Amino acid sequence: VQLQASGGGLVQSGGSLRLSCAASGFSLDYYAVGWFRQAPGKEREGVSCITGRNGVTSYTDFAKDRFTISRGNAENTVYLQMNSLRPEDTAVYYCAAVAATMFCVPDPSVYDYWGQGTQVTVSS
């Protein structure tokens, strides 16, 4: 069971990035996938999550109007489209998975499998 996060980088304020979380060794049909972030000196916080087959989503307040989570079923991948990025969005972004198909919460404590992080840096 592996998750591979990618797509981070350096972007100017107001720009966009799309993060990818590719799963191998298991099918995301039966798992909820969440995106989380951790800025230096801060605790890891939830961003968004999406369930298995029915694709129900949940967002933390700061992400609701700017970020969109989606699934690429054929690719066994979950994406996080981030628009209107701000310097305060700078963090290492992680994806994680937990067995769940009906609903999800972007709470890092409930997720079992974690990918490595990808750095997102937003310059002002």
mmCIF file with all atom_site columns, C-alpha atoms in Angstrom:
data_model
loop_
_atom_site.group_PDB
_atom_site.id
_atom_site.type_symbol
_atom_site.label_atom_id
_atom_site.label_alt_id
_atom_site.label_comp_id
_atom_site.label_asym_id
_atom_site.label_entity_id
_atom_site.label_seq_id
_atom_site.pdbx_PDB_ins_code
_atom_site.Cartn_x
_atom_site.Cartn_y
_atom_site.Cartn_z
_atom_site.occupancy
_atom_site.B_iso_or_equiv
_atom_site.pdbx_formal_charge
_atom_site.auth_seq_id
_atom_site.auth_comp_id
_atom_site.auth_asym_id
_atom_site.auth_atom_id
_atom_site.pdbx_PDB_model_num
ATOM 1   C CA . VAL A 1 1   ? 0.000   0.000  0.000   1.00 0.00 ? 1   VAL A CA 1
ATOM 2   C CA . GLN A 1 2   ? 1.649   3.177  -1.172  1.00 0.00 ? 2   GLN A CA 1
ATOM 3   C CA . LEU A 1 3   ? 0.608   6.744  -1.811  1.00 0.00 ? 3   LEU A CA 1
ATOM 4   C CA . GLN A 1 4   ? 2.685   9.103  -3.880  1.00 0.00 ? 4   GLN A CA 1
ATOM 5   C CA . ALA A 1 5   ? 2.000   12.826 -3.659  1.00 0.00 ? 5   ALA A CA 1
ATOM 6   C CA . SER A 1 6   ? 3.309   15.153 -6.337  1.00 0.00 ? 6   SER A CA 1
ATOM 7   C CA . GLY A 1 7   ? 2.648   18.466 -8.042  1.00 0.00 ? 7   GLY A CA 1
ATOM 8   C CA . GLY A 1 8   ? 3.971   20.916 -5.506  1.00 0.00 ? 8   GLY A CA 1
ATOM 9   C CA . GLY A 1 9   ? 6.175   23.822 -6.418  1.00 0.00 ? 9   GLY A CA 1
ATOM 10  C CA . LEU A 1 10  ? 6.747   27.544 -6.228  1.00 0.00 ? 10  LEU A CA 1
ATOM 11  C CA . VAL A 1 11  ? 3.933   29.803 -7.404  1.00 0.00 ? 11  VAL A CA 1
ATOM 12  C CA . GLN A 1 12  ? 3.109   33.470 -7.065  1.00 0.00 ? 12  GLN A CA 1
ATOM 13  C CA . SER A 1 13  ? 0.225   34.699 -4.976  1.00 0.00 ? 13  SER A CA 1
ATOM 14  C CA . GLY A 1 14  ? -3.002  34.268 -6.928  1.00 0.00 ? 14  GLY A CA 1
ATOM 15  C CA . GLY A 1 15  ? -1.638  31.363 -8.914  1.00 0.00 ? 15  GLY A CA 1
ATOM 16  C CA . SER A 1 16  ? -2.755  27.754 -9.129  1.00 0.00 ? 16  SER A CA 1
ATOM 17  C CA . LEU A 1 17  ? -1.340  24.290 -8.597  1.00 0.00 ? 17  LEU A CA 1
ATOM 18  C CA . ARG A 1 18  ? -2.767  20.815 -8.985  1.00 0.00 ? 18  ARG A CA 1
ATOM 19  C CA . LEU A 1 19  ? -1.536  18.173 -6.583  1.00 0.00 ? 19  LEU A CA 1
ATOM 20  C CA . SER A 1 20  ? -1.804  14.469 -7.355  1.00 0.00 ? 20  SER A CA 1
ATOM 21  C CA . CYS A 1 21  ? -1.976  11.507 -5.011  1.00 0.00 ? 21  CYS A CA 1
ATOM 22  C CA . ALA A 1 22  ? -1.363  8.245  -6.824  1.00 0.00 ? 22  ALA A CA 1
ATOM 23  C CA . ALA A 1 23  ? -2.147  4.968  -5.083  1.00 0.00 ? 23  ALA A CA 1
ATOM 24  C CA . SER A 1 24  ? -0.479  1.649  -5.713  1.00 0.00 ? 24  SER A CA 1
ATOM 25  C CA . GLY A 1 25  ? -1.115  -1.736 -4.166  1.00 0.00 ? 25  GLY A CA 1
ATOM 26  C CA . PHE A 1 26  ? -4.783  -1.062 -3.473  1.00 0.00 ? 26  PHE A CA 1
ATOM 27  C CA . SER A 1 27  ? -7.865  0.386  -5.146  1.00 0.00 ? 27  SER A CA 1
ATOM 28  C CA . LEU A 1 28  ? -9.058  3.793  -4.050  1.00 0.00 ? 28  LEU A CA 1
ATOM 29  C CA . ASP A 1 29  ? -12.623 2.650  -4.749  1.00 0.00 ? 29  ASP A CA 1
ATOM 30  C CA . TYR A 1 30  ? -12.781 1.435  -1.156  1.00 0.00 ? 30  TYR A CA 1
ATOM 31  C CA . TYR A 1 31  ? -10.847 4.220  0.516   1.00 0.00 ? 31  TYR A CA 1
ATOM 32  C CA . ALA A 1 32  ? -11.347 7.818  1.420   1.00 0.00 ? 32  ALA A CA 1
ATOM 33  C CA . VAL A 1 33  ? -8.404  10.022 0.551   1.00 0.00 ? 33  VAL A CA 1
ATOM 34  C CA . GLY A 1 34  ? -7.601  13.197 2.380   1.00 0.00 ? 34  GLY A CA 1
ATOM 35  C CA . TRP A 1 35  ? -5.250  16.079 1.757   1.00 0.00 ? 35  TRP A CA 1
ATOM 36  C CA . PHE A 1 36  ? -3.476  17.676 4.687   1.00 0.00 ? 36  PHE A CA 1
ATOM 37  C CA . ARG A 1 37  ? -0.849  20.332 5.125   1.00 0.00 ? 37  ARG A CA 1
ATOM 38  C CA . GLN A 1 38  ? 1.760   21.287 7.652   1.00 0.00 ? 38  GLN A CA 1
ATOM 39  C CA . ALA A 1 39  ? 3.474   24.650 7.771   1.00 0.00 ? 39  ALA A CA 1
ATOM 40  C CA . PRO A 1 40  ? 6.716   25.157 9.712   1.00 0.00 ? 40  PRO A CA 1
ATOM 41  C CA . GLY A 1 41  ? 6.055   25.328 13.434  1.00 0.00 ? 41  GLY A CA 1
ATOM 42  C CA . LYS A 1 42  ? 2.387   24.420 13.036  1.00 0.00 ? 42  LYS A CA 1
ATOM 43  C CA . GLU A 1 43  ? 0.347   21.285 13.488  1.00 0.00 ? 43  GLU A CA 1
ATOM 44  C CA . ARG A 1 44  ? -0.790  19.232 10.541  1.00 0.00 ? 44  ARG A CA 1
ATOM 45  C CA . GLU A 1 45  ? -4.260  20.337 9.444   1.00 0.00 ? 45  GLU A CA 1
ATOM 46  C CA . GLY A 1 46  ? -6.897  18.918 7.180   1.00 0.00 ? 46  GLY A CA 1
ATOM 47  C CA . VAL A 1 47  ? -7.650  20.456 3.807   1.00 0.00 ? 47  VAL A CA 1
ATOM 48  C CA . SER A 1 48  ? -10.170 18.213 2.086   1.00 0.00 ? 48  SER A CA 1
ATOM 49  C CA . CYS A 1 49  ? -11.187 14.612 1.574   1.00 0.00 ? 49  CYS A CA 1
ATOM 50  C CA . ILE A 1 50  ? -13.152 12.469 -0.854  1.00 0.00 ? 50  ILE A CA 1
ATOM 51  C CA . THR A 1 51  ? -14.729 9.082  -0.295  1.00 0.00 ? 51  THR A CA 1
ATOM 52  C CA . GLY A 1 52  ? -14.400 5.894  -2.315  1.00 0.00 ? 52  GLY A CA 1
ATOM 53  C CA . ARG A 1 53  ? -16.958 4.966  -4.903  1.00 0.00 ? 53  ARG A CA 1
ATOM 54  C CA . ASN A 1 54  ? -19.577 7.637  -4.284  1.00 0.00 ? 54  ASN A CA 1
ATOM 55  C CA . GLY A 1 55  ? -17.129 10.548 -4.290  1.00 0.00 ? 55  GLY A CA 1
ATOM 56  C CA . VAL A 1 56  ? -18.578 12.497 -1.370  1.00 0.00 ? 56  VAL A CA 1
ATOM 57  C CA . THR A 1 57  ? -16.329 15.417 -0.501  1.00 0.00 ? 57  THR A CA 1
ATOM 58  C CA . SER A 1 58  ? -15.595 17.497 2.565   1.00 0.00 ? 58  SER A CA 1
ATOM 59  C CA . TYR A 1 59  ? -13.587 20.704 2.893   1.00 0.00 ? 59  TYR A CA 1
ATOM 60  C CA . THR A 1 60  ? -12.068 22.676 5.702   1.00 0.00 ? 60  THR A CA 1
ATOM 61  C CA . ASP A 1 61  ? -13.433 26.226 5.740   1.00 0.00 ? 61  ASP A CA 1
ATOM 62  C CA . PHE A 1 62  ? -10.364 27.866 4.260   1.00 0.00 ? 62  PHE A CA 1
ATOM 63  C CA . ALA A 1 63  ? -10.399 25.475 1.303   1.00 0.00 ? 63  ALA A CA 1
ATOM 64  C CA . LYS A 1 64  ? -14.073 25.590 0.364   1.00 0.00 ? 64  LYS A CA 1
ATOM 65  C CA . ASP A 1 65  ? -13.997 28.401 -2.185  1.00 0.00 ? 65  ASP A CA 1
ATOM 66  C CA . ARG A 1 66  ? -10.525 27.929 -3.626  1.00 0.00 ? 66  ARG A CA 1
ATOM 67  C CA . PHE A 1 67  ? -9.655  24.225 -3.626  1.00 0.00 ? 67  PHE A CA 1
ATOM 68  C CA . THR A 1 68  ? -11.339 21.323 -5.406  1.00 0.00 ? 68  THR A CA 1
ATOM 69  C CA . ILE A 1 69  ? -10.726 17.656 -4.692  1.00 0.00 ? 69  ILE A CA 1
ATOM 70  C CA . SER A 1 70  ? -11.515 15.061 -7.331  1.00 0.00 ? 70  SER A CA 1
ATOM 71  C CA . ARG A 1 71  ? -10.880 11.471 -8.291  1.00 0.00 ? 71  ARG A CA 1
ATOM 72  C CA . GLY A 1 72  ? -9.371  10.073 -11.453 1.00 0.00 ? 72  GLY A CA 1
ATOM 73  C CA . ASN A 1 73  ? -10.716 6.565  -11.163 1.00 0.00 ? 73  ASN A CA 1
ATOM 74  C CA . ALA A 1 74  ? -8.962  5.173  -14.182 1.00 0.00 ? 74  ALA A CA 1
ATOM 75  C CA . GLU A 1 75  ? -5.687  6.451  -12.817 1.00 0.00 ? 75  GLU A CA 1
ATOM 76  C CA . ASN A 1 76  ? -6.341  5.407  -9.190  1.00 0.00 ? 76  ASN A CA 1
ATOM 77  C CA . THR A 1 77  ? -5.421  8.951  -8.306  1.00 0.00 ? 77  THR A CA 1
ATOM 78  C CA . VAL A 1 78  ? -6.912  11.793 -6.300  1.00 0.00 ? 78  VAL A CA 1
ATOM 79  C CA . TYR A 1 79  ? -6.281  15.397 -7.254  1.00 0.00 ? 79  TYR A CA 1
ATOM 80  C CA . LEU A 1 80  ? -6.358  18.666 -5.364  1.00 0.00 ? 80  LEU A CA 1
ATOM 81  C CA . GLN A 1 81  ? -6.804  21.707 -7.570  1.00 0.00 ? 81  GLN A CA 1
ATOM 82  C CA . MET A 1 82  ? -5.714  24.799 -5.686  1.00 0.00 ? 82  MET A CA 1
ATOM 83  C CA . ASN A 1 83  ? -6.625  28.214 -7.055  1.00 0.00 ? 83  ASN A CA 1
ATOM 84  C CA . SER A 1 84  ? -6.112  31.767 -5.810  1.00 0.00 ? 84  SER A CA 1
ATOM 85  C CA . LEU A 1 85  ? -3.188  30.635 -3.719  1.00 0.00 ? 85  LEU A CA 1
ATOM 86  C CA . ARG A 1 86  ? -1.995  32.834 -0.879  1.00 0.00 ? 86  ARG A CA 1
ATOM 87  C CA . PRO A 1 87  ? 1.325   33.010 0.983   1.00 0.00 ? 87  PRO A CA 1
ATOM 88  C CA . GLU A 1 88  ? -0.394  31.457 4.005   1.00 0.00 ? 88  GLU A CA 1
ATOM 89  C CA . ASP A 1 89  ? -1.044  28.335 1.916   1.00 0.00 ? 89  ASP A CA 1
ATOM 90  C CA . THR A 1 90  ? 2.688   27.644 1.982   1.00 0.00 ? 90  THR A CA 1
ATOM 91  C CA . ALA A 1 91  ? 3.214   24.230 3.567   1.00 0.00 ? 91  ALA A CA 1
ATOM 92  C CA . VAL A 1 92  ? 4.122   20.640 2.932   1.00 0.00 ? 92  VAL A CA 1
ATOM 93  C CA . TYR A 1 93  ? 1.023   18.924 1.572   1.00 0.00 ? 93  TYR A CA 1
ATOM 94  C CA . TYR A 1 94  ? 0.345   15.276 2.319   1.00 0.00 ? 94  TYR A CA 1
ATOM 95  C CA . CYS A 1 95  ? -2.222  12.786 1.119   1.00 0.00 ? 95  CYS A CA 1
ATOM 96  C CA . ALA A 1 96  ? -3.503  9.911  3.194   1.00 0.00 ? 96  ALA A CA 1
ATOM 97  C CA . ALA A 1 97  ? -6.075  7.130  2.932   1.00 0.00 ? 97  ALA A CA 1
ATOM 98  C CA . VAL A 1 98  ? -8.475  5.264  5.190   1.00 0.00 ? 98  VAL A CA 1
ATOM 99  C CA . ALA A 1 99  ? -10.955 2.528  4.400   1.00 0.00 ? 99  ALA A CA 1
ATOM 100 C CA . ALA A 1 100 ? -14.237 4.419  3.936   1.00 0.00 ? 100 ALA A CA 1
ATOM 101 C CA . THR A 1 101 ? -16.770 4.635  1.127   1.00 0.00 ? 101 THR A CA 1
ATOM 102 C CA . MET A 1 102 ? -19.746 6.596  2.502   1.00 0.00 ? 102 MET A CA 1
ATOM 103 C CA . PHE A 1 103 ? -18.343 9.737  4.112   1.00 0.00 ? 103 PHE A CA 1
ATOM 104 C CA . CYS A 1 104 ? -15.039 11.271 5.179   1.00 0.00 ? 104 CYS A CA 1
ATOM 105 C CA . VAL A 1 105 ? -13.660 13.942 7.439   1.00 0.00 ? 105 VAL A CA 1
ATOM 106 C CA . PRO A 1 106 ? -10.397 15.804 6.870   1.00 0.00 ? 106 PRO A CA 1
ATOM 107 C CA . ASP A 1 107 ? -9.081  14.869 10.310  1.00 0.00 ? 107 ASP A CA 1
ATOM 108 C CA . PRO A 1 108 ? -5.523  13.524 10.119  1.00 0.00 ? 108 PRO A CA 1
ATOM 109 C CA . SER A 1 109 ? -5.983  11.330 13.213  1.00 0.00 ? 109 SER A CA 1
ATOM 110 C CA . VAL A 1 110 ? -8.328  8.909  11.415  1.00 0.00 ? 110 VAL A CA 1
ATOM 111 C CA . TYR A 1 111 ? -6.147  8.157  8.396   1.00 0.00 ? 111 TYR A CA 1
ATOM 112 C CA . ASP A 1 112 ? -4.039  5.030  8.243   1.00 0.00 ? 112 ASP A CA 1
ATOM 113 C CA . TYR A 1 113 ? -1.859  5.276  5.164   1.00 0.00 ? 113 TYR A CA 1
ATOM 114 C CA . TRP A 1 114 ? 0.258   8.312  4.364   1.00 0.00 ? 114 TRP A CA 1
ATOM 115 C CA . GLY A 1 115 ? 2.250   9.424  1.387   1.00 0.00 ? 115 GLY A CA 1
ATOM 116 C CA . GLN A 1 116 ? 5.347   11.555 1.498   1.00 0.00 ? 116 GLN A CA 1
ATOM 117 C CA . GLY A 1 117 ? 4.762   15.273 1.340   1.00 0.00 ? 117 GLY A CA 1
ATOM 118 C CA . THR A 1 118 ? 5.070   17.694 -1.520  1.00 0.00 ? 118 THR A CA 1
ATOM 119 C CA . GLN A 1 119 ? 6.184   21.248 -0.862  1.00 0.00 ? 119 GLN A CA 1
ATOM 120 C CA . VAL A 1 120 ? 3.955   24.132 -1.900  1.00 0.00 ? 120 VAL A CA 1
ATOM 121 C CA . THR A 1 121 ? 5.461   27.599 -1.669  1.00 0.00 ? 121 THR A CA 1
ATOM 122 C CA . VAL A 1 122 ? 3.439   30.702 -2.492  1.00 0.00 ? 122 VAL A CA 1
ATOM 123 C CA . SER A 1 123 ? 5.382   33.912 -2.876  1.00 0.00 ? 123 SER A CA 1
ATOM 124 C CA . SER A 1 124 ? 3.854   37.326 -2.263  1.00 0.00 ? 124 SER A CA 1
#
